[in-house]
Short mmCIF file of C-alpha atoms and ligand atoms in Angstrom, two decimals:
data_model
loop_
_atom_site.label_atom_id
_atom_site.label_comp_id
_atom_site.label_asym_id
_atom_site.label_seq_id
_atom_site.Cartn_x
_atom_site.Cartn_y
_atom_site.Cartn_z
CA UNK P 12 46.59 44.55 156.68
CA UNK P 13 48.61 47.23 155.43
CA UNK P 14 49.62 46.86 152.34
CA UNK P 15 52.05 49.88 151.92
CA UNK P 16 54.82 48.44 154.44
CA UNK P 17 56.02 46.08 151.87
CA UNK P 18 58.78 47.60 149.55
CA UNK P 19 59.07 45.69 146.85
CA UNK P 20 62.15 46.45 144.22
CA UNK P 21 63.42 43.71 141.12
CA UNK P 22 65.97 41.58 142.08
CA UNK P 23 69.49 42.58 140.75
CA UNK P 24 70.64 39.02 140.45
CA UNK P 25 69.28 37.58 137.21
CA UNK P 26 68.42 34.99 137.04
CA UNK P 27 69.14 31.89 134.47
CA UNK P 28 64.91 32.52 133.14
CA UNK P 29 65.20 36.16 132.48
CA UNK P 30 68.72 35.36 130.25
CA UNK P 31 67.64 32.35 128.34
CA UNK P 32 64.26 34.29 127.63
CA UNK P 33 66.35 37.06 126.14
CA UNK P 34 68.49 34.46 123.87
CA UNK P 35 66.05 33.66 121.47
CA UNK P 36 68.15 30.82 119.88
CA UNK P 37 68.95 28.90 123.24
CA UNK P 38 65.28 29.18 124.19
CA UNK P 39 64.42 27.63 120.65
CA UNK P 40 66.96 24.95 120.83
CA UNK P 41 65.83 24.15 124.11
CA UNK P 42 61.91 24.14 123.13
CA UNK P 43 62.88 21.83 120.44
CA UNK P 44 64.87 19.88 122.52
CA UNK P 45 61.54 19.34 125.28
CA UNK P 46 59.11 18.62 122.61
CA UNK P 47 61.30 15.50 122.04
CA UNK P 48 62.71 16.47 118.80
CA UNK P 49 65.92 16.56 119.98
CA UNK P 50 67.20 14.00 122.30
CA UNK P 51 70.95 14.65 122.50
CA UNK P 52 73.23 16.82 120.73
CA UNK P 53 76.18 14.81 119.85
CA UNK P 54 79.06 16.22 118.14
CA UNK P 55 80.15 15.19 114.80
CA UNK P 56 84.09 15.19 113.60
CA UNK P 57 84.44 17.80 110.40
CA UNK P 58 88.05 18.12 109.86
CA UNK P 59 87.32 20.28 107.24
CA UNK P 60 86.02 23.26 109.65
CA UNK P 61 87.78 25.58 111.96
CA UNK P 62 86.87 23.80 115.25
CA UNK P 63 87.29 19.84 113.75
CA UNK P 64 83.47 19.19 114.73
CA UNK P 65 80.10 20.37 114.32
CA UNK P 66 76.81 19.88 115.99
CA UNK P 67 74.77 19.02 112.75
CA UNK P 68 70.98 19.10 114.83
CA UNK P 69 72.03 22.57 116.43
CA UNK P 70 72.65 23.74 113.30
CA UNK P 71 69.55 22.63 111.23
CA UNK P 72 67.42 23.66 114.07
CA UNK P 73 68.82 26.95 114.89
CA UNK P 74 70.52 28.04 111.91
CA UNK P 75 73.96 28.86 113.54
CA UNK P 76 77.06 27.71 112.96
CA UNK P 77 80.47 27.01 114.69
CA UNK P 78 81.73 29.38 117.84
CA UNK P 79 78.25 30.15 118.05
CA UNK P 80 77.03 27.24 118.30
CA UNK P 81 79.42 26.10 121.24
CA UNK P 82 78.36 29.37 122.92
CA UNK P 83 74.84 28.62 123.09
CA UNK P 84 75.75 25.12 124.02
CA UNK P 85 77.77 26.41 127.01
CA UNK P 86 75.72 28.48 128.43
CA UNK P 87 73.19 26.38 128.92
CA UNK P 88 75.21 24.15 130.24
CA UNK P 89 76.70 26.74 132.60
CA UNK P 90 72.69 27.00 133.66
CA UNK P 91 72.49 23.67 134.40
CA UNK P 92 69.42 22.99 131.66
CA UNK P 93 71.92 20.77 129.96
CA UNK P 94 73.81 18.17 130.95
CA UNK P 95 77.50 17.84 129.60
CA UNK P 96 79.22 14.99 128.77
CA UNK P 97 82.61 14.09 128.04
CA UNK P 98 83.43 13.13 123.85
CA UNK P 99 86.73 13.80 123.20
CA UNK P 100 89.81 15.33 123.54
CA UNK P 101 90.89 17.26 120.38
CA UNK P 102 94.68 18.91 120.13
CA UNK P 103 95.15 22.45 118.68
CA UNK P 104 97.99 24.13 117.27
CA UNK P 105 99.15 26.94 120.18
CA UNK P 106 99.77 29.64 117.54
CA UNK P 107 96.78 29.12 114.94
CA UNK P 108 94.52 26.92 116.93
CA UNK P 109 94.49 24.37 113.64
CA UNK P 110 93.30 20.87 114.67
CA UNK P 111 95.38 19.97 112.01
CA UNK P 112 98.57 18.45 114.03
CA UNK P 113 100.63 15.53 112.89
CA UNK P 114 102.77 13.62 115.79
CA UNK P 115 106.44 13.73 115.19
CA UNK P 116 108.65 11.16 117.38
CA UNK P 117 111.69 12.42 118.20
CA UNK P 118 115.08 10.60 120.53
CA UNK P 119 115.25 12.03 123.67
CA UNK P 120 118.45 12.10 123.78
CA UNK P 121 119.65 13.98 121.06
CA UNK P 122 116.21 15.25 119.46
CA UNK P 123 117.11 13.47 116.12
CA UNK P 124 113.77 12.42 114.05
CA UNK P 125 115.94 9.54 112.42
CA UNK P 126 114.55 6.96 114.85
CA UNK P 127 113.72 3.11 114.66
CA UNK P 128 111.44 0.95 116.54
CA UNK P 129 112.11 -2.88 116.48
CA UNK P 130 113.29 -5.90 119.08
CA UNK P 131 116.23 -4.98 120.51
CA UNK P 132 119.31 -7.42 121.06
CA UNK P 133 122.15 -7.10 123.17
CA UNK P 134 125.58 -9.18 122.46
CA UNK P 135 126.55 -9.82 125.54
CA UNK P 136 130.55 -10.50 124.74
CA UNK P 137 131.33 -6.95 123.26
CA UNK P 138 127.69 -5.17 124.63
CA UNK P 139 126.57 -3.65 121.70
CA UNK P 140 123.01 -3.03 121.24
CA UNK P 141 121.11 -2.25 118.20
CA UNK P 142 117.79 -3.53 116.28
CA UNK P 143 117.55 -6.91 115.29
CA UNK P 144 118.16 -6.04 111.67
CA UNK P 145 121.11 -4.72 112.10
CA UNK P 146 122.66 -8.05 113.21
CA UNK P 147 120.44 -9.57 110.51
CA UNK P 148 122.73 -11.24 107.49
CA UNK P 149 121.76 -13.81 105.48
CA UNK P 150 119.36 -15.51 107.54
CA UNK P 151 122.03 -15.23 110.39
CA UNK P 152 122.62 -12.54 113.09
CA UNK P 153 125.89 -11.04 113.14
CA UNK P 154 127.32 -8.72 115.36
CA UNK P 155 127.57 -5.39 113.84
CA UNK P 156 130.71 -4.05 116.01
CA UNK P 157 132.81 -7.25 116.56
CA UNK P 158 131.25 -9.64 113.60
CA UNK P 159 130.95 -12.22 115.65
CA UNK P 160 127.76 -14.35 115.28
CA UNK P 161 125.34 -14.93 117.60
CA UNK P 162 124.33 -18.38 118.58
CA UNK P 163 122.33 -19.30 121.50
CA UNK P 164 119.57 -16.93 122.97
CA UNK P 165 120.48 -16.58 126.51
CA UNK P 166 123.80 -17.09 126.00
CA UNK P 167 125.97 -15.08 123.58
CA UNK P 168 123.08 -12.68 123.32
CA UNK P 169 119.65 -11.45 124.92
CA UNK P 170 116.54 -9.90 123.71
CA UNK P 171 115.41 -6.23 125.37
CA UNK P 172 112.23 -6.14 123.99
CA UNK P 173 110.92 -3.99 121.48
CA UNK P 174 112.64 -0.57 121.85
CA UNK P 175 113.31 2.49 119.99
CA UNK P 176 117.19 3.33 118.96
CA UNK P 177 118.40 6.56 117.52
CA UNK P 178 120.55 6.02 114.54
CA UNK P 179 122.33 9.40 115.22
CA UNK P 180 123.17 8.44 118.74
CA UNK P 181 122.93 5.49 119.58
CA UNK P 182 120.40 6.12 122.41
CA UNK P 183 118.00 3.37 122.88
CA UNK P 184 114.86 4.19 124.70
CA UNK P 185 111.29 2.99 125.09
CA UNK P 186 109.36 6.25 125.66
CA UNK P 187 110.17 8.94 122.37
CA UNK P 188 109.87 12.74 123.00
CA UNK P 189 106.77 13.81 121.13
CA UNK P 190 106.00 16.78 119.75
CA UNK P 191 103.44 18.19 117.09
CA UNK P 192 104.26 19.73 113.61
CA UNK P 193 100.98 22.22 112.59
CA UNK P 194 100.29 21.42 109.19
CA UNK P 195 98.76 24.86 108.79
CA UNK P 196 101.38 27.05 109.99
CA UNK P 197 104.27 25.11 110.25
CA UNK P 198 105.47 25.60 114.25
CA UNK P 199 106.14 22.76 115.97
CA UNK P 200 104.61 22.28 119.47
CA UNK P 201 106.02 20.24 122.57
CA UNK P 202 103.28 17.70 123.53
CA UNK P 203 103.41 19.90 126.87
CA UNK P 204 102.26 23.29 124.61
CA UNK P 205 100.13 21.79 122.71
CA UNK P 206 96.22 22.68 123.44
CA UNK P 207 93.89 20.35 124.51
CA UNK P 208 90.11 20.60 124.06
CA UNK P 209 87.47 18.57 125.26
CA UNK P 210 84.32 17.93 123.02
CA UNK P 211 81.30 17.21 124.83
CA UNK P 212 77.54 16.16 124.06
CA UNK P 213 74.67 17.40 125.46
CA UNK P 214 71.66 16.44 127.03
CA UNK P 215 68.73 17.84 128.40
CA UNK P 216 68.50 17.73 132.57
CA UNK P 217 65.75 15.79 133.05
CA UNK P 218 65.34 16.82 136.28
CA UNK P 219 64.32 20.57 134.81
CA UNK P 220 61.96 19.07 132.59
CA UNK P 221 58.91 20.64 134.36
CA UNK P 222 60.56 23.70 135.69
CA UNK P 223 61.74 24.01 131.81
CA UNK P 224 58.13 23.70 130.21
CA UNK P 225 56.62 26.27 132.58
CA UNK P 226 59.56 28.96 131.94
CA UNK P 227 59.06 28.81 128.09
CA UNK P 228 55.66 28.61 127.59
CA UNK P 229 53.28 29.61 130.09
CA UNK P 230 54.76 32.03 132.03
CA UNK P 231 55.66 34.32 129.17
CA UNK P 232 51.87 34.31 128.50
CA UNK P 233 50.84 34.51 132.24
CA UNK P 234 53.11 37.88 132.58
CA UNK P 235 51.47 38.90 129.31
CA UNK P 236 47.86 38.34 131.00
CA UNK P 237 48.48 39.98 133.85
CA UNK P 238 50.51 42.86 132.09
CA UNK P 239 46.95 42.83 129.86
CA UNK P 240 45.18 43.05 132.83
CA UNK P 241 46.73 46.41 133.89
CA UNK P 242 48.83 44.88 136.15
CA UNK P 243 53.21 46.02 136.54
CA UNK P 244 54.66 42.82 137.05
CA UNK P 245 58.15 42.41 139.27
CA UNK P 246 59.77 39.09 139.40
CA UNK P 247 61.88 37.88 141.96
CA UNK P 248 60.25 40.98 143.94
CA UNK P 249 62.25 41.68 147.18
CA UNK P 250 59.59 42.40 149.83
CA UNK P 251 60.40 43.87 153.33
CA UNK P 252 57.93 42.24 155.80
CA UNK P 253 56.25 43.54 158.46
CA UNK P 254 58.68 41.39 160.70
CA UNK P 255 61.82 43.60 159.68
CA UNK P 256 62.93 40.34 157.33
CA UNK P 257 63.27 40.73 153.39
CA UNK P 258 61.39 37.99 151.23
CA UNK P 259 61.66 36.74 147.63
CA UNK P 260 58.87 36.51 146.18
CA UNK P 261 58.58 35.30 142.89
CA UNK P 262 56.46 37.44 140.83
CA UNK P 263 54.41 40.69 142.37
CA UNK P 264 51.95 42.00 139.93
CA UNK P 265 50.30 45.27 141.47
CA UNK P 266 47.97 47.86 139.38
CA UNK P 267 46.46 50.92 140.58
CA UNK P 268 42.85 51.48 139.40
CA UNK P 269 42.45 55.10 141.24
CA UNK P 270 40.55 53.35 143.80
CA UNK P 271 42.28 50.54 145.88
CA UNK P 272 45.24 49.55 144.78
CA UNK P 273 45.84 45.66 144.35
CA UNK P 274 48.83 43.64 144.88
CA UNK P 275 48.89 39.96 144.02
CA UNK P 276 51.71 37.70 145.44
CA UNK P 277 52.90 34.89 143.17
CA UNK P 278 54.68 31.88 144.05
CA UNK P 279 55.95 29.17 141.51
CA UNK P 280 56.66 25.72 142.79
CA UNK P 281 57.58 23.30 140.38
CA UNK P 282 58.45 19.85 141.47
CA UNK P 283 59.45 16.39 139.91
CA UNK P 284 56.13 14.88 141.14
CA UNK P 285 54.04 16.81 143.81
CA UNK P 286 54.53 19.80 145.63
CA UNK P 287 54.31 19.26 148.87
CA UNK P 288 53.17 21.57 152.39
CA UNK P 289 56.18 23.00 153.24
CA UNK P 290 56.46 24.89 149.73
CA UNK P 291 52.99 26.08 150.30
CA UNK P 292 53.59 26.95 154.10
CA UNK P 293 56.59 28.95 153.33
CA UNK P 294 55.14 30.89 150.88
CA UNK P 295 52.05 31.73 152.54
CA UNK P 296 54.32 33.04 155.60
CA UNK P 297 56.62 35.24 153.02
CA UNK P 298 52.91 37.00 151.44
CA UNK P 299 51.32 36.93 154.67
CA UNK P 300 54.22 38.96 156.50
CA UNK P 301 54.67 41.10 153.39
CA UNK P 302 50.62 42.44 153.81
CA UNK P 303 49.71 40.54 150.48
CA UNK P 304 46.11 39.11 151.27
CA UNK P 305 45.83 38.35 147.68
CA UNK P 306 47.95 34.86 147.22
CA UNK P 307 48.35 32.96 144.08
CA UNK P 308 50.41 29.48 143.88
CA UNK P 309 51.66 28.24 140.66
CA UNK P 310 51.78 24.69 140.99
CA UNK P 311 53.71 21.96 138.89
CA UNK P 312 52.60 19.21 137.97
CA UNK P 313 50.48 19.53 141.66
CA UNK P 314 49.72 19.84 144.89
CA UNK P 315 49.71 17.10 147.16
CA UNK P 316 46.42 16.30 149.90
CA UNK P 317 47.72 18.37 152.83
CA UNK P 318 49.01 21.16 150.91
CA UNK P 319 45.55 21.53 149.03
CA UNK P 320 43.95 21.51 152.44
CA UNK P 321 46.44 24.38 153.88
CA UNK P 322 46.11 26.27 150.68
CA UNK P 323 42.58 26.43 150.95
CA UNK P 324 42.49 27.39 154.70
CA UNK P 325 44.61 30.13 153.78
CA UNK P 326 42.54 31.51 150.26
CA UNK P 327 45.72 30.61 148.29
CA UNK P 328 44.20 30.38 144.91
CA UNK P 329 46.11 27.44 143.37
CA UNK P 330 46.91 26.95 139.89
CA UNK P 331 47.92 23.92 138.34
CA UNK P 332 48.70 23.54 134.53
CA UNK P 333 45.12 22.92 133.56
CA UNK P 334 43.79 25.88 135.81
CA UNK P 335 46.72 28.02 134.48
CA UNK P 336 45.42 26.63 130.89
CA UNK P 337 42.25 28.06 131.70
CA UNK P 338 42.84 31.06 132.85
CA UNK P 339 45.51 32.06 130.04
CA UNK P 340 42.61 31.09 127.67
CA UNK P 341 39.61 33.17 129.19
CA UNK P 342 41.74 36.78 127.58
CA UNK P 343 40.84 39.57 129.21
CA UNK P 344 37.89 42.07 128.97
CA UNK P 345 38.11 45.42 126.81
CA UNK P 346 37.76 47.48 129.55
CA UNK P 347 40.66 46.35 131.96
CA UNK P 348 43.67 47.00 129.04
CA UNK P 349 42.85 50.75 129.08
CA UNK P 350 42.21 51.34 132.86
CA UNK P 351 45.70 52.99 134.12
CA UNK P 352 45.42 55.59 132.18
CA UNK P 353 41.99 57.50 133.22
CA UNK P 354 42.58 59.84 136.50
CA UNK P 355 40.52 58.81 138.97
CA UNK P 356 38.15 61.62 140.28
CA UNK P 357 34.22 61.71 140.13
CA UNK P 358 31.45 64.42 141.74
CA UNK P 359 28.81 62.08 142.36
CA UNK P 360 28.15 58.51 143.14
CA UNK P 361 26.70 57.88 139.43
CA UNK P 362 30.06 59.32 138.21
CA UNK P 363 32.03 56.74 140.69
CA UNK P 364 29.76 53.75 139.92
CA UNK P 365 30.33 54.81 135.88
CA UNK P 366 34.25 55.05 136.54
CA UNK P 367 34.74 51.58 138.14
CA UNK P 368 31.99 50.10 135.22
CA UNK P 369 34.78 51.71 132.90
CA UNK P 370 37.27 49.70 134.86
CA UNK P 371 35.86 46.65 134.17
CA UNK P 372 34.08 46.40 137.62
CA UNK P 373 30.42 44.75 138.17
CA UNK P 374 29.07 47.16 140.59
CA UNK P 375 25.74 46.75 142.86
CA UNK P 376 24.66 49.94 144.70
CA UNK P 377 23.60 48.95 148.21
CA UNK P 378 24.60 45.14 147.89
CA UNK P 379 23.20 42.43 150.62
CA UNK P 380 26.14 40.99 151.69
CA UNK P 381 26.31 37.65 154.20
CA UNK P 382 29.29 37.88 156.35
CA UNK P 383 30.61 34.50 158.08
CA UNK P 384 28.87 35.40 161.07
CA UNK P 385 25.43 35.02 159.08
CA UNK P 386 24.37 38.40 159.35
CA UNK P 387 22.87 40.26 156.15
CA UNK P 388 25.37 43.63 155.59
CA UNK P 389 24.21 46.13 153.62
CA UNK P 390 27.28 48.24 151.43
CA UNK P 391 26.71 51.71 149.64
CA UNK P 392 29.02 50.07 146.40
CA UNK P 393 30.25 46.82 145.98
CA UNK P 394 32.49 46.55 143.12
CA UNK P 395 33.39 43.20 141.82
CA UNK P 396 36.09 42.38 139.27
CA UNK P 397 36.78 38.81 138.17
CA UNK P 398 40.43 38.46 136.51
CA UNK P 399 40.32 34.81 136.42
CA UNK P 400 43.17 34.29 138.92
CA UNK P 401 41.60 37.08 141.79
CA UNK P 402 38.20 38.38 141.91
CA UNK P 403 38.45 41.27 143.40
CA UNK P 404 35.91 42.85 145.50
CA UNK P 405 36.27 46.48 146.74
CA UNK P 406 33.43 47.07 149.13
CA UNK P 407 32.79 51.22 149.31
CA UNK P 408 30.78 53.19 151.83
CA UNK P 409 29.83 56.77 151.37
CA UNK P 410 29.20 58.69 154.40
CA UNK P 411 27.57 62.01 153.78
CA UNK P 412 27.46 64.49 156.63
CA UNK P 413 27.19 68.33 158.02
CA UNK P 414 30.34 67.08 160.34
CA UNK P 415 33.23 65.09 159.89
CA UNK P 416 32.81 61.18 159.61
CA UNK P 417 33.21 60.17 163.27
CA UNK P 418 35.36 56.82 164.17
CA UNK P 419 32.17 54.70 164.81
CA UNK P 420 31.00 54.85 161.32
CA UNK P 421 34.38 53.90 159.89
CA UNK P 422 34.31 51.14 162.87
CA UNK P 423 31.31 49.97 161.62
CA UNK P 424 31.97 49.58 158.30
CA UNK P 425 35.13 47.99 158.75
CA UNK P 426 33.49 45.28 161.02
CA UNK P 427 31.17 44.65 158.00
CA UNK P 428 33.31 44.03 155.74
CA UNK P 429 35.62 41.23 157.35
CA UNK P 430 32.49 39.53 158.50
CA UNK P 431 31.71 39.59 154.91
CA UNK P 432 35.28 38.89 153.87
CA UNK P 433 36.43 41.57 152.09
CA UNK P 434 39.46 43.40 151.98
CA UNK P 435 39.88 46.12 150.31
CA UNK P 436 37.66 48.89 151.76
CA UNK P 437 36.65 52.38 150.63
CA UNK P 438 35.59 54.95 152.65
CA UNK P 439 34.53 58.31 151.03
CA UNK P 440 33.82 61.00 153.39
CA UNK P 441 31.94 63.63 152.99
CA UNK P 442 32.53 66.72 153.86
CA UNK P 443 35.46 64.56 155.33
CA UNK P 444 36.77 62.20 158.39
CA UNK P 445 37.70 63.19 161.71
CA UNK P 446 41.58 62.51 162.63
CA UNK P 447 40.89 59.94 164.42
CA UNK P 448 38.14 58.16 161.88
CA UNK P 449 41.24 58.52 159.50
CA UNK P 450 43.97 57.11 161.44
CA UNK P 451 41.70 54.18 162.20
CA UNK P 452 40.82 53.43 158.61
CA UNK P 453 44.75 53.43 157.96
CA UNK P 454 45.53 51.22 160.16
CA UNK P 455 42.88 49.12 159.10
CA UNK P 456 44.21 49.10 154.93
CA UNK P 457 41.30 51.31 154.31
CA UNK P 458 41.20 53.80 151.47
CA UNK P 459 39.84 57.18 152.63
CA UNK P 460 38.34 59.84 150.02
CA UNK P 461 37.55 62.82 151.67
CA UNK P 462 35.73 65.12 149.40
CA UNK P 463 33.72 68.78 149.76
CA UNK P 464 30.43 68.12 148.23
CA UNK P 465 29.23 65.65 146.56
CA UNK P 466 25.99 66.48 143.69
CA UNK P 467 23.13 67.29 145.84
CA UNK P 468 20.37 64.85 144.11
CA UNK P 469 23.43 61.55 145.27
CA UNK P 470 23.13 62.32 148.88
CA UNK P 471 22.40 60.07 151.60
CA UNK P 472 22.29 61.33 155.30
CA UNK P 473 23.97 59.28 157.50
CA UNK P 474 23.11 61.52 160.56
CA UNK P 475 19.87 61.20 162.12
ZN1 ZN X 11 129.81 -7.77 119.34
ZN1 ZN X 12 119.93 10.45 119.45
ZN1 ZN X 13 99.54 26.18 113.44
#
């Protein structure tokens, strides 16, 4: 399994996490908002600032105020962790954006302001239509142009309805041209130019509810543990697989200790109730044609029956919030903050054993191993490291010589350790391998050391 054909290089798109992580305010509001403090944000009229409403809970809980406010609003919206909804419609002035607007009626005929509303009549004999009070005289109706009275509804006159009549022009209509006078600055608007803004509320997408929790709480302090651990950590790594295809995977954390270097694929599934095979399928087939043999699944809430079954056929160590709990809780020893730093070289095996005990390794020299097959192995060095996610296990053979390390040794040992399930393999050759020994142990993912000498009093013949 060869672990240097995967690429892996960040992701350029970034994503909605990596943003709302980086706006400290949104991911407060939004923390508040999930521990149930904050059910909706509702908008509350305030004529008295710029925008005409505020959003009094955003305010108390994240001490910002107007524009900003709607920003932070927005963009979460925009991310889909909020849900909008539709408040109200609010008219602006064009030029100064004042919410202060009064309506001004106006005849459409004419554009006169000196306008009247009121049942209109019609006198039928001479046609003249006005407002009822202007026929209105004494507790009779007369006619305004001819002074004739009117009698009989129905017959010497008829009712329109109430109507609007402009006393400049005569113009009786039902629908008025409006248009808005800006009690700030003065212009006056066509109801056309006017602006219209919509006000909305917010609530949170309870659909994200899970995916939301894990994003801003523990995976902040799961990169920090494996960043603690020595570990560089790429999200959304792009991985070119074996097969020629590129794969997302969510999180790669790899750290060189000198030795073997380790790569850990990490998958997130979050569901509404139970992640289910496919998810785990998928990403098994994405880390297994990558070369990743070590495979961790973060799983929320949890794993359904089948997918535990295929995750632990395929040594897909699962972690589910209590796990994950767990794990963030155990810290991590002294020795494994410090370890990228030392070069790695030693002279003898005491010196190698010392370097990975400085690395946070537990290391047996010539460790009885059972492989699945149920023979007893023998290995020069086993070096174990527990991380609380992976335990590693580097198993190391020394092979000291007058000739090169031939191709059965390295055969040997590699057959050992996959009967005994371990893969990542060390092979230090002394005074060194021969091409073909080497190109095997390549191919094979192991790690060859080929060194000159090592301190007479550590050697071990391995010819007979
Ligand atoms: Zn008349
Ligand atoms: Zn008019
Ligand atoms: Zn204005």
């Amino acid at each position: 399994m060869e672990q240097s054909d995967g690429t892996i290089e960040a992701a350029e798109t970034g994503q909605a996490i990596s943003s709302i992580q980086e706006d400290a305010l949104a991911m407060k509001l939004v923390g508040a908002m999930l521990a149930a403090k904050i059910a909706d944000i509702k908008p509350q009229y305030d004529f008295t600032t710029e925008l005409g409403f505020i959003y009094p809970v955003v305010e108390q809980t994240i001490q910002v105020k107007g524009k900003e406010v709607i920003s932070i609003l927005e963009s979460l919206g925009d991310k889909g962790l909020l849900k909008r909804s539709f408040f109200d419609k609010l008219l602006r002035c064009p030029r100064c954006q004042s919410i202060n607007l009064r309506p001004s009626i106006r005849c459409p005929k004419c554009a006169s302001r000196n306008i009247v509303r009121g049942r209109v009549l019609e006198h039928l004999a001479c046609k003249y239509v006005g407002v009822e009070d202007e026929f209105r005289a004494g507790g009779r109706y007369i006619c305004p142009r001819c002074k004739m009275e009117l009698r009989t509804m129905g017959a010497d006159y008829q009712s329109r309805g109430v109507l609007r009549k402009c006393r400049d022009c005569g113009e009786v209509f039902n629908v008025p041209l409006t248009n808005w006078v800006c009690l700030k600055c003065s212009s006056v608007s066509d109801d056309d130019k006017v602006d219209e803004v919509s006000i909305y509320s917010y609530s949170l997408d309870e659909t994200k509810r899970n995916w939301l929790e894990f994003e801003l709480q523990p995976k902040a302090r799961f990169f920090e543990f494996l960043r603690q651990h020595g570990y560089k950590v790429t999200e959304n790594a792009r991985v070119k697989g074996r097969s020629g295809a590129e794969h997302c995977i969510d999180m790669v954390a790899t750290r060189d200790d000198g030795l073997v270097s380790h790569s850990i694929a990490i998958g997130i599934e979050i569901a509404r109730e139970k992640v289910e095979l496919d998810r785990v399928l998928d990403f098994d087939v994405k880390a297994y044609d990558g070369g990743f043999h070590n495979k961790v699944l973060i799983v929320i809430p949890e794993l359904g029956e089948e997918a535990r079954k295929f995750a632990q056929l395929q040594r897909i160590e699962i972690l589910e919030p209590k796990e994950l709990g767990k794990v963030l809780a155990l810290g991590v020893p002294r020795a494994a903050g410090k370890s990228e730093k030392e070069p790695f070289e030693f002279k003898s095996k005491s010196q190698l054993v010392q370097y990975l005990e400085r690395q946070g390794y537990k290391v047996k020299k010539n460790a009885k191993v059972e492989g699945r097959s149920g023979a007893e192995h023998n290995i020069d060095i086993l070096a174990t490291r527990d991380e609380g996610i992976i335990t590693h296990r580097i198993a190391i053979d020394v092979e000291v010589g007058k000739r090169p390390v031939g191709l059965d040794r390295v055969f040997k040992f590699d057959d050992k350790a996959y009967d005994a399930g371990i893969l990542d393999k060390v092979v230090i050759g002394v005074p060194g391998l021969t091409r073909e020994a080497r190109q095997f142990a390549r191919h094979q993912g192991t790690k060859v050391f080929e060194t000159g000498q090592l301190e007479s009093s550590e050697q071990k013949s391995s010819e007979s």
